[in-house]
Amino acid sequence: MHTPTEPQQPLEVEGRVGEKGGSTAGLRRLAETVRGLREQVDRARIGADTRGLIELAKGVLVERLHIGPAEAARQVSDLAEQAGLSQAELAADIVNRTARDGFAQLLLDEIADPPPEVGARLRTAESGVLAAGDVQAVTEAILEHALAPLGATAAAVWTVDLDASLTLAGAVGFNPDEIQRWHYVPPGVTTAASSALTSRRTIWIRGGDSGVLPSIGGAQFREGGRVATLATSGGRIRGVLEICWPMAMPTQPPQVIRQLDALAELCGHAIETRPESAAEAPRADLTALADAMLDPAMVLVPELDEGGALIDFRVHHANARFVDPDGRTRASVVGATLLEAYPTAAAKSGLFDTVAEVHATGAPFRAERLALSVSIDQPPLTELEALSVSRIGGGVLITWRPQDESAKSTILLSHAQRLSQVGGFDEDKITGEITWTSELYALYGLPETEGPIPLADLAEHAHPDDSAAITRFLRTLLHHGRPASTVFRMRRPDGAYRHSRVIAEPLLDPSSGLVAVRGAYQDISAQHWTEVALAATRDQLVLTEQESAERNRLALQLQRAIMPSTHDPIELPDLRIAVRYRPAEKDHLVGGDWYDAVVLPSGQLLISVGDIAGHGIDAATGMVVLRNALRGLAATGASPNQLLTWLNNVAGNLADHVLATALCGLYDPETRLLRWARAGHLPPVLVRDGQANMLPMLKGLLLGVKADAEYELGEVLLREDDVLVMYTDGLIERRTASLDDSLDHLLDIVSTSAIDLDQRLDRLLLHCDADTDDDACIVGIQVR
């Protein structure tokens, strides 16, 4: 037999926490009851908003149709049934057609042919927001009526304090711990809301990057979208509206952006009408505060347009000490707007922007100096010192400290001494007192806590080699009583020397007795070393010019020795050869042009021209090497293209790696066959029957460019009276003309009829219009 308590103990435990669900089922039923009651409350609130919208439509019908409330209710019911709409949708349509204000109408204007349910939803949202009693209620209302249909699940409203800190005034959709943790954001902490406040623009975080700007619900909406937009009212930034989406947010259409701006403005209005915000300092108190200031002060109040946007500030009051930089008293500016009184204040980063920033954010502004002009054509006046701009209540207080002339002179003198590295001193010979400026302590490298150095001890702080100069300076100044100056090397405490100049003048009493000495030191180290560098540079330039002149003289002598200018033609059987050479007009442009015409042991005639890149002795010596190498190689009897191949190897293996162009031809007098090749040079010109034409542009690179370059061989059979002309580019090149134009001009000159070959070449030198001052070589042959 069991005692009564034995079977009851486990049942009591099961009923409390066991698996059979005694109390658990009761808690579940209680939760369902609470949820049902909450849904009923929500439906009641929504129904109240809807009924408010319907009642508003009834009022419109009563006013417009002059009927009673009962008839208006019947009209709404009948019209809704006839149109196939709900009474709320019909009421929204009636209000939309009648009331042209509010953010709902603003949004509907953005939507082409809005559906009736959109108008109803927006008007219901507006009604709910405007009926909210505080910022928290406003936050809940805009999320429920306006943001939830857009997919948003959380919203927060921040208020801005005077120190730019943020306080959470309303939040819905976030965890309670998050709301408690983000109740206050100190100034200087970068969040989404503070970034919008600092940049004064809307911050959009599309999704997946919300961790970049920490904010409330950071972990909850890590992958979602977020918007932080300014809540303004009356031209002032009252706070920030922050909205969160649970998923990535695509780019929103303009009408949604306009809706968010309107919602933010409603939040700004709600913040403004808070009891603590409404308790702003009266203008009378602000005026009394300005009158109590010892410095000039004026009170500004904002001027707003019909839409509530800031357009200017009006000078509401100026204290008795007010005098602006142009000397105008307060009677000249009180009552005028800021931009009327000071037009240049509208300049970028000027006074107007500063005042607008302070008025919008509440953060005070301080500056050591600010330029301000009375008129646009007047230069800026830098007379506002210790400027202070503060927002107090609904106004802005501006104070500054005018700068007197003595303070100006002191500051200008200090800047001049600092920039020119000058330090002043004064020695009283009667009392022994010595005064140094702070710049002089800096020149000596001494702290201002140490005593100044008397002039009599100057030699102890200078290079020993400068003692004689310092002694003469002191004798002239102290014993002869005349102004004096000297340059010496000042030794600083760290052992470094600075080249310095000291200049001083004595102050004498009526009996010519020395009373005091005053003067200045200047650090001239930079000037000294600049003069030393310039002297060395001048010496180097003189030496370089001498060397350059000598090199040019040697190059010119070498060039003239190898290729003397001649007008004597070379006579061969059935062939006449003439050459012309025009050296550069300036000695420093001595180039590497060469020409050659020689009869080889085989009886063939070698004719060639070439041009070495560059000028001077290197170009002249390179010319000699290639010209003589070509002569030696031609003795092998090889073809012109083979000769250029070998000559290319010669140019590539020279110590200075010479680059050159060349034209080589071998003429056989028995067959009158001319074989030729080119290496980057212009082809020769053939004059036949009074017509001048260039021979084909055969393949061939410059000499010295590529080791294994190949050169194409060309052949032309000359006839009696044919004239062949070879030349270098110094004959035709012009700075202002293309190569094609220069060649056309050359062909015109060559084709001109002439008595003989010499006249043809002389005419070519005379009428060529080259302007590069380069060398020019011409080789001409005429078949007889």
Short mmCIF file of C-alpha atoms in Angstrom, two decimals, residues 6 81 109 116 174 198 241 294 298 431 437 465 550 587 618 621 635 738:
data_model
loop_
_atom_site.label_atom_id
_atom_site.label_comp_id
_atom_site.label_asym_id
_atom_site.label_seq_id
_atom_site.Cartn_x
_atom_site.Cartn_y
_atom_site.Cartn_z
CA GLU A 6 4.20 9.03 -3.32
CA GLU A 81 -20.23 51.19 -54.35
CA ASP A 109 2.34 64.32 -58.06
CA PRO A 116 -6.51 54.39 -55.68
CA PHE A 174 15.34 47.01 -33.30
CA THR A 198 28.72 65.94 -41.18
CA LEU A 241 16.05 59.74 -39.87
CA LEU A 294 32.55 94.01 -24.50
CA MET A 298 25.33 91.35 -33.79
CA THR A 431 71.69 99.96 -17.43
CA THR A 437 63.36 89.16 -30.15
CA ASP A 465 88.89 83.29 -38.68
CA GLU A 550 87.93 73.72 -78.89
CA ASP A 587 80.48 76.12 -85.56
CA ASP A 618 82.14 62.71 -82.45
CA THR A 621 85.33 61.37 -86.45
CA ALA A 635 88.12 47.72 -103.46
CA SER A 738 56.64 68.44 -94.76
#
